[in-house]
PDB file of C-alpha atoms in Angstrom:
ATOM      1  CA  MET U   1       6.467  32.835  -1.861  1.00 60.00           C
ATOM      2  CA  GLU U   2       9.183  33.734   0.322  1.00 67.00           C
ATOM      3  CA  LEU U   3       8.210  30.423   2.706  1.00 65.00           C
ATOM      4  CA  ILE U   4       8.748  28.115  -0.526  1.00 67.00           C
ATOM      5  CA  VAL U   5      12.300  30.159  -1.301  1.00 74.00           C
ATOM      6  CA  GLU U   6      13.367  29.978   2.043  1.00 77.00           C
ATOM      7  CA  PHE U   7      12.394  26.133   2.733  1.00 80.00           C
ATOM      8  CA  TYR U   8      12.528  24.849  -0.636  1.00 83.00           C
ATOM      9  CA  PRO U   9      15.487  22.323   0.201  1.00 87.00           C
ATOM     10  CA  LEU U  10      13.507  21.334   3.396  1.00 88.00           C
ATOM     11  CA  LEU U  11      10.510  20.604   1.300  1.00 89.00           C
ATOM     12  CA  VAL U  12      11.878  18.938  -1.738  1.00 91.00           C
ATOM     13  CA  LYS U  13      13.756  16.553   0.847  1.00 92.00           C
ATOM     14  CA  GLY U  14      10.152  15.981   2.363  1.00 92.00           C
ATOM     15  CA  THR U  15       8.447  15.140  -0.836  1.00 93.00           C
ATOM     16  CA  LEU U  16      11.100  12.663  -2.186  1.00 94.00           C
ATOM     17  CA  LEU U  17      11.181  10.960   1.225  1.00 95.00           C
ATOM     18  CA  THR U  18       7.359  10.563   1.066  1.00 94.00           C
ATOM     19  CA  ILE U  19       7.479   9.201  -2.486  1.00 95.00           C
ATOM     20  CA  GLU U  20      10.084   6.898  -1.577  1.00 95.00           C
ATOM     21  CA  LEU U  21       8.017   5.720   1.297  1.00 95.00           C
ATOM     22  CA  THR U  22       5.020   5.205  -0.646  1.00 96.00           C
ATOM     23  CA  VAL U  23       6.699   3.147  -3.607  1.00 96.00           C
ATOM     24  CA  VAL U  24       8.288   1.146  -0.940  1.00 97.00           C
ATOM     25  CA  SER U  25       5.224   0.644   1.251  1.00 96.00           C
ATOM     26  CA  ALA U  26       3.648  -0.333  -1.597  1.00 96.00           C
ATOM     27  CA  VAL U  27       5.746  -2.768  -2.840  1.00 96.00           C
ATOM     28  CA  ILE U  28       5.956  -4.869   0.560  1.00 97.00           C
ATOM     29  CA  ALA U  29       2.025  -4.286   0.595  1.00 96.00           C
ATOM     30  CA  LEU U  30       1.500  -5.755  -2.801  1.00 96.00           C
ATOM     31  CA  ALA U  31       3.729  -8.688  -1.714  1.00 96.00           C
ATOM     32  CA  ILE U  32       1.892  -9.419   1.365  1.00 96.00           C
ATOM     33  CA  SER U  33      -1.762  -8.615  -0.654  1.00 96.00           C
ATOM     34  CA  PHE U  34      -0.642 -11.888  -2.887  1.00 95.00           C
ATOM     35  CA  THR U  35       0.660 -13.907  -0.109  1.00 95.00           C
ATOM     36  CA  VAL U  36      -2.169 -13.310   2.534  1.00 96.00           C
ATOM     37  CA  GLY U  37      -4.780 -13.307  -0.289  1.00 94.00           C
ATOM     38  CA  LEU U  38      -3.588 -16.499  -1.771  1.00 93.00           C
ATOM     39  CA  ALA U  39      -3.266 -17.882   1.596  1.00 94.00           C
ATOM     40  CA  ARG U  40      -6.879 -17.445   2.303  1.00 93.00           C
ATOM     41  CA  LEU U  41      -7.721 -19.690  -0.654  1.00 90.00           C
ATOM     42  CA  SER U  42      -5.643 -22.392   0.443  1.00 88.00           C
ATOM     43  CA  ARG U  43      -7.023 -26.239   0.876  1.00 87.00           C
ATOM     44  CA  HIS U  44      -5.165 -26.498   4.339  1.00 91.00           C
ATOM     45  CA  TRP U  45      -6.859 -25.159   6.995  1.00 93.00           C
ATOM     46  CA  ILE U  46      -3.516 -24.062   9.303  1.00 95.00           C
ATOM     47  CA  VAL U  47      -2.679 -22.085   6.168  1.00 94.00           C
ATOM     48  CA  ARG U  48      -6.026 -20.219   6.169  1.00 94.00           C
ATOM     49  CA  THR U  49      -5.903 -19.835   9.567  1.00 95.00           C
ATOM     50  CA  LEU U  50      -2.461 -18.231  10.002  1.00 95.00           C
ATOM     51  CA  ALA U  51      -3.366 -15.883   6.945  1.00 95.00           C
ATOM     52  CA  LEU U  52      -6.863 -14.756   8.743  1.00 95.00           C
ATOM     53  CA  ILE U  53      -4.717 -14.206  12.206  1.00 95.00           C
ATOM     54  CA  TYR U  54      -2.400 -11.729  10.467  1.00 95.00           C
ATOM     55  CA  LEU U  55      -5.423 -10.211   8.197  1.00 94.00           C
ATOM     56  CA  GLU U  56      -7.436  -9.605  11.636  1.00 94.00           C
ATOM     57  CA  PHE U  57      -4.322  -8.383  13.581  1.00 95.00           C
ATOM     58  CA  PHE U  58      -3.138  -5.864  11.139  1.00 94.00           C
ATOM     59  CA  ARG U  59      -6.723  -4.544  10.154  1.00 91.00           C
ATOM     60  CA  GLY U  60      -8.027  -4.547  13.877  1.00 91.00           C
ATOM     61  CA  THR U  61      -5.327  -2.608  15.293  1.00 92.00           C
ATOM     62  CA  SER U  62      -3.957   1.061  14.712  1.00 91.00           C
ATOM     63  CA  ALA U  63      -1.262   1.785  12.328  1.00 92.00           C
ATOM     64  CA  LEU U  64       0.108   4.376  14.571  1.00 93.00           C
ATOM     65  CA  VAL U  65       0.248   1.955  17.311  1.00 94.00           C
ATOM     66  CA  GLN U  66       1.852  -0.700  14.743  1.00 94.00           C
ATOM     67  CA  MET U  67       4.513   1.571  13.904  1.00 94.00           C
ATOM     68  CA  PHE U  68       5.433   2.788  17.538  1.00 95.00           C
ATOM     69  CA  PHE U  69       5.469  -1.207  18.383  1.00 95.00           C
ATOM     70  CA  MET U  70       8.267  -1.643  15.653  1.00 93.00           C
ATOM     71  CA  PHE U  71      10.166   1.519  16.043  1.00 94.00           C
ATOM     72  CA  TYR U  72      10.334   1.741  20.090  1.00 94.00           C
ATOM     73  CA  VAL U  73       9.317  -1.664  21.347  1.00 94.00           C
ATOM     74  CA  LEU U  74      11.400  -4.200  19.177  1.00 94.00           C
ATOM     75  CA  PRO U  75      14.524  -2.803  20.478  1.00 93.00           C
ATOM     76  CA  LEU U  76      13.680  -3.436  23.895  1.00 93.00           C
ATOM     77  CA  LEU U  77      13.380  -7.013  22.423  1.00 92.00           C
ATOM     78  CA  GLY U  78      16.948  -7.125  20.658  1.00 92.00           C
ATOM     79  CA  ILE U  79      15.574  -5.976  17.286  1.00 92.00           C
ATOM     80  CA  SER U  80      16.367  -2.357  16.189  1.00 92.00           C
ATOM     81  CA  LEU U  81      14.916  -1.137  12.950  1.00 92.00           C
ATOM     82  CA  SER U  82      15.894   2.115  11.532  1.00 93.00           C
ATOM     83  CA  PRO U  83      13.082   4.696  11.205  1.00 93.00           C
ATOM     84  CA  PHE U  84      12.529   4.282   7.282  1.00 95.00           C
ATOM     85  CA  LEU U  85      12.379   0.569   7.808  1.00 95.00           C
ATOM     86  CA  ALA U  86      10.049   0.494  10.662  1.00 94.00           C
ATOM     87  CA  GLY U  87       8.084   3.173   8.497  1.00 94.00           C
ATOM     88  CA  VAL U  88       7.637   1.164   5.537  1.00 96.00           C
ATOM     89  CA  ILE U  89       6.937  -2.264   7.366  1.00 95.00           C
ATOM     90  CA  ALA U  90       4.375  -0.846   9.160  1.00 95.00           C
ATOM     91  CA  CYS U  91       2.518   0.871   6.470  1.00 95.00           C
ATOM     92  CA  GLY U  92       3.258  -2.079   4.006  1.00 96.00           C
ATOM     93  CA  PHE U  93       1.921  -4.434   6.815  1.00 96.00           C
ATOM     94  CA  ASN U  94      -1.133  -2.629   7.437  1.00 95.00           C
ATOM     95  CA  LEU U  95      -2.104  -1.909   3.544  1.00 95.00           C
ATOM     96  CA  GLY U  96      -1.078  -5.488   2.809  1.00 95.00           C
ATOM     97  CA  SER U  97      -3.937  -6.784   4.855  1.00 94.00           C
ATOM     98  CA  TYR U  98      -6.571  -4.669   3.199  1.00 95.00           C
ATOM     99  CA  GLY U  99      -5.083  -5.622  -0.082  1.00 95.00           C
ATOM    100  CA  SER U 100      -5.035  -9.228   0.605  1.00 95.00           C
ATOM    101  CA  GLU U 101      -8.996  -9.200   0.733  1.00 94.00           C
ATOM    102  CA  VAL U 102      -8.766  -7.231  -2.629  1.00 95.00           C
ATOM    103  CA  VAL U 103      -7.045 -10.215  -4.124  1.00 94.00           C
ATOM    104  CA  ARG U 104      -8.947 -12.988  -2.383  1.00 93.00           C
ATOM    105  CA  GLY U 105     -12.629 -11.022  -3.746  1.00 92.00           C
ATOM    106  CA  ALA U 106     -11.078 -10.494  -7.386  1.00 91.00           C
ATOM    107  CA  ILE U 107     -10.002 -14.550  -7.807  1.00 90.00           C
ATOM    108  CA  LYS U 108     -13.229 -15.341  -6.147  1.00 89.00           C
ATOM    109  CA  SER U 109     -15.108 -13.543  -8.593  1.00 87.00           C
ATOM    110  CA  VAL U 110     -13.519 -15.172 -11.567  1.00 83.00           C
ATOM    111  CA  GLY U 111     -16.287 -17.412 -13.012  1.00 70.00           C
ATOM    112  CA  LYS U 112     -16.180 -21.148 -11.169  1.00 74.00           C
ATOM    113  CA  GLY U 113     -16.284 -22.644 -14.800  1.00 77.00           C
ATOM    114  CA  GLN U 114     -13.123 -21.446 -15.049  1.00 77.00           C
ATOM    115  CA  SER U 115     -11.524 -23.243 -12.575  1.00 73.00           C
ATOM    116  CA  GLU U 116     -13.485 -26.056 -13.291  1.00 76.00           C
ATOM    117  CA  ALA U 117     -12.021 -25.934 -17.187  1.00 80.00           C
ATOM    118  CA  ALA U 118      -8.414 -25.726 -15.951  1.00 77.00           C
ATOM    119  CA  HIS U 119      -8.951 -28.731 -13.137  1.00 74.00           C
ATOM    120  CA  SER U 120     -10.512 -30.680 -16.555  1.00 78.00           C
ATOM    121  CA  LEU U 121      -7.304 -29.845 -18.572  1.00 79.00           C
ATOM    122  CA  ASN U 122      -5.263 -31.445 -15.509  1.00 75.00           C
ATOM    123  CA  TYR U 123      -3.790 -28.175 -14.569  1.00 80.00           C
ATOM    124  CA  THR U 124      -1.981 -28.507 -11.052  1.00 80.00           C
ATOM    125  CA  SER U 125      -3.104 -25.617  -8.668  1.00 79.00           C
ATOM    126  CA  TYR U 126       0.011 -23.260  -9.542  1.00 80.00           C
ATOM    127  CA  GLN U 127      -0.873 -23.516 -13.086  1.00 84.00           C
ATOM    128  CA  ARG U 128      -4.396 -22.830 -12.390  1.00 84.00           C
ATOM    129  CA  TYR U 129      -3.606 -19.732 -10.471  1.00 84.00           C
ATOM    130  CA  ARG U 130      -0.939 -18.817 -12.816  1.00 84.00           C
ATOM    131  CA  TYR U 131      -2.205 -19.259 -16.037  1.00 82.00           C
ATOM    132  CA  VAL U 132      -6.330 -18.951 -15.286  1.00 83.00           C
ATOM    133  CA  LEU U 133      -7.457 -17.381 -12.298  1.00 85.00           C
ATOM    134  CA  ILE U 134      -5.058 -14.532 -11.529  1.00 86.00           C
ATOM    135  CA  PRO U 135      -4.645 -13.136 -15.021  1.00 85.00           C
ATOM    136  CA  GLN U 136      -8.526 -12.740 -15.289  1.00 85.00           C
ATOM    137  CA  ALA U 137      -8.531 -11.395 -11.764  1.00 88.00           C
ATOM    138  CA  VAL U 138      -5.535  -8.767 -12.293  1.00 88.00           C
ATOM    139  CA  PRO U 139      -7.996  -6.364 -14.071  1.00 86.00           C
ATOM    140  CA  MET U 140     -10.719  -6.412 -11.447  1.00 88.00           C
ATOM    141  CA  MET U 141      -7.900  -5.640  -8.725  1.00 91.00           C
ATOM    142  CA  ILE U 142      -6.494  -2.226 -10.054  1.00 91.00           C
ATOM    143  CA  PRO U 143      -9.145   0.004  -9.202  1.00 89.00           C
ATOM    144  CA  PRO U 144      -9.047  -0.949  -5.300  1.00 92.00           C
ATOM    145  CA  PHE U 145      -5.538  -1.277  -5.501  1.00 94.00           C
ATOM    146  CA  GLY U 146      -5.188   2.210  -6.660  1.00 92.00           C
ATOM    147  CA  ASN U 147      -7.413   3.415  -3.907  1.00 93.00           C
ATOM    148  CA  LEU U 148      -5.398   1.545  -1.343  1.00 94.00           C
ATOM    149  CA  LEU U 149      -2.166   3.338  -2.961  1.00 94.00           C
ATOM    150  CA  ILE U 150      -3.429   6.666  -2.466  1.00 94.00           C
ATOM    151  CA  GLU U 151      -4.381   5.819   1.260  1.00 94.00           C
ATOM    152  CA  LEU U 152      -1.225   4.425   1.840  1.00 95.00           C
ATOM    153  CA  MET U 153       0.676   7.707   0.586  1.00 94.00           C
ATOM    154  CA  LYS U 154      -1.542   9.623   3.059  1.00 93.00           C
ATOM    155  CA  LEU U 155      -0.556   6.762   5.496  1.00 94.00           C
ATOM    156  CA  THR U 156       3.158   7.934   5.392  1.00 93.00           C
ATOM    157  CA  ALA U 157       2.605  10.968   7.351  1.00 92.00           C
ATOM    158  CA  LEU U 158       2.483   9.119  10.477  1.00 92.00           C
ATOM    159  CA  THR U 159       6.427   8.374  10.058  1.00 92.00           C
ATOM    160  CA  SER U 160       6.857  12.195  10.975  1.00 91.00           C
ATOM    161  CA  LEU U 161       6.237  10.922  14.555  1.00 91.00           C
ATOM    162  CA  ILE U 162       9.216   8.445  14.246  1.00 91.00           C
ATOM    163  CA  THR U 163      11.674  11.278  13.239  1.00 87.00           C
ATOM    164  CA  LEU U 164      11.425  10.504   9.522  1.00 89.00           C
ATOM    165  CA  SER U 165      11.739  14.062   7.655  1.00 86.00           C
ATOM    166  CA  ASP U 166       8.752  13.448   5.438  1.00 90.00           C
ATOM    167  CA  LEU U 167       6.136  16.364   4.213  1.00 91.00           C
ATOM    168  CA  THR U 168       4.441  16.376   7.326  1.00 91.00           C
ATOM    169  CA  PHE U 169       7.583  16.731   9.502  1.00 90.00           C
ATOM    170  CA  ALA U 170       8.742  19.493   7.094  1.00 90.00           C
ATOM    171  CA  ALA U 171       5.734  21.436   7.930  1.00 90.00           C
ATOM    172  CA  GLN U 172       6.444  20.679  11.717  1.00 91.00           C
ATOM    173  CA  ILE U 173       9.688  22.283  11.143  1.00 90.00           C
ATOM    174  CA  ILE U 174       8.685  25.326   9.504  1.00 88.00           C
ATOM    175  CA  ARG U 175       5.904  26.259  11.870  1.00 88.00           C
ATOM    176  CA  SER U 176       8.341  25.919  14.686  1.00 87.00           C
ATOM    177  CA  GLN U 177      10.980  28.255  12.999  1.00 86.00           C
ATOM    178  CA  THR U 178       8.190  30.867  11.589  1.00 85.00           C
ATOM    179  CA  ALA U 179       5.519  30.630  13.827  1.00 83.00           C
ATOM    180  CA  MET U 180       3.380  30.235  10.880  1.00 83.00           C
ATOM    181  CA  THR U 181       0.725  27.446  10.771  1.00 84.00           C
ATOM    182  CA  LEU U 182      -1.702  28.091   8.088  1.00 86.00           C
ATOM    183  CA  GLU U 183       1.039  28.506   4.827  1.00 84.00           C
ATOM    184  CA  PRO U 184       3.289  25.467   5.591  1.00 87.00           C
ATOM    185  CA  PHE U 185       0.129  23.020   6.136  1.00 91.00           C
ATOM    186  CA  LEU U 186      -1.288  24.569   3.408  1.00 91.00           C
ATOM    187  CA  LEU U 187       1.584  24.067   1.091  1.00 90.00           C
ATOM    188  CA  ILE U 188       1.967  20.065   1.925  1.00 92.00           C
ATOM    189  CA  LEU U 189      -1.576  19.908   1.644  1.00 93.00           C
ATOM    190  CA  VAL U 190      -1.510  20.949  -1.989  1.00 93.00           C
ATOM    191  CA  ILE U 191       1.747  18.789  -2.579  1.00 93.00           C
ATOM    192  CA  TYR U 192      -0.269  15.716  -1.127  1.00 94.00           C
ATOM    193  CA  PHE U 193      -2.765  16.582  -3.645  1.00 95.00           C
ATOM    194  CA  LEU U 194      -0.467  16.400  -6.737  1.00 95.00           C
ATOM    195  CA  ILE U 195       1.390  13.499  -5.640  1.00 94.00           C
ATOM    196  CA  ALA U 196      -2.347  11.507  -4.982  1.00 94.00           C
ATOM    197  CA  SER U 197      -3.267  12.915  -8.743  1.00 94.00           C
ATOM    198  CA  VAL U 198      -0.300  11.459 -10.368  1.00 93.00           C
ATOM    199  CA  LEU U 199      -0.734   7.962  -8.431  1.00 92.00           C
ATOM    200  CA  VAL U 200      -4.365   8.125  -9.689  1.00 91.00           C
ATOM    201  CA  GLY U 201      -3.674   9.006 -13.117  1.00 91.00           C
ATOM    202  CA  PHE U 202      -0.705   6.098 -13.214  1.00 91.00           C
ATOM    203  CA  THR U 203      -3.397   3.800 -11.878  1.00 90.00           C
ATOM    204  CA  ASP U 204      -5.789   4.737 -14.296  1.00 88.00           C
ATOM    205  CA  TRP U 205      -3.165   4.380 -17.166  1.00 89.00           C
ATOM    206  CA  LEU U 206      -2.711   1.019 -15.946  1.00 87.00           C
ATOM    207  CA  ALA U 207      -6.196  -0.022 -15.808  1.00 83.00           C
ATOM    208  CA  LYS U 208      -6.424   1.284 -19.445  1.00 84.00           C
ATOM    209  CA  SER U 209      -3.930  -0.336 -20.649  1.00 85.00           C
ATOM    210  CA  ILE U 210      -4.463  -3.655 -19.225  1.00 81.00           C
ATOM    211  CA  ALA U 211      -8.525  -3.415 -20.460  1.00 74.00           C
ATOM    212  CA  LYS U 212      -7.389  -2.398 -24.172  1.00 76.00           C
ATOM    213  CA  ARG U 213      -5.152  -5.561 -24.263  1.00 74.00           C
ATOM    214  CA  ARG U 214      -7.818  -7.681 -23.363  1.00 65.00           C
ATOM    215  CA  GLY U 215     -10.947  -6.004 -24.810  1.00 63.00           C
ATOM    216  CA  MET U 216     -12.439  -5.004 -21.688  1.00 59.00           C
ATOM    217  CA  THR U 217     -13.698  -2.021 -20.285  1.00 56.00           C
ATOM    218  CA  PRO U 218     -11.953  -0.134 -18.181  1.00 54.00           C
ATOM    219  CA  VAL U 219     -12.974   0.810 -14.316  1.00 54.00           C
ATOM    220  CA  ARG U 220     -11.504   4.100 -12.862  1.00 54.00           C
ATOM    221  CA  THR U 221      -9.848   4.262  -9.349  1.00 50.00           C
ATOM    222  CA  ASN U 222     -11.701   6.980  -8.150  1.00 52.00           C
TER     223      ASN U 222
END
């Protein structure tokens, strides 16, 4: 209890920063998921190839190395990023690669007849995706997106290694100042769990809300 009272400001700051990192990274990851996922379905082989290269690179390399590269190596090339920007870009780009496969898989799972019907109505490619395929695929994306959101929140802990004062960094500070190890890390473990529970609740609510409007059976994210 004394630990909480004494380091309350540090823990609150770390919690807020972790939430901020998660939200901003999620926005980046969502944009990349749809961009790369749709690019993988393009009729143009160059677009598909570029999307595949991006996917395999960010999915096949360590998120920590990507973060270190953006924070420590890019300045050597004349591109300086703040710790926060390097952190959210690394997290967003990494999880966006996994999310792109969710988007691609969900769209491909929509019945072929739906696409053929849109084509018979002389829909353009944009209209076919905008009004037919994506609206039907979104409910199928939410459960895996919810799981990726939890993974993204946990991934933000790596930003403590590039000097960001998130929850993990706060625990390290408390440990160095008090020589206690169990208490601070157990405390942030509980905080991470609470944040994850809120995220799970949000994605479940979103899935149920969309399913209710469309008369579908919702799928839980966990």
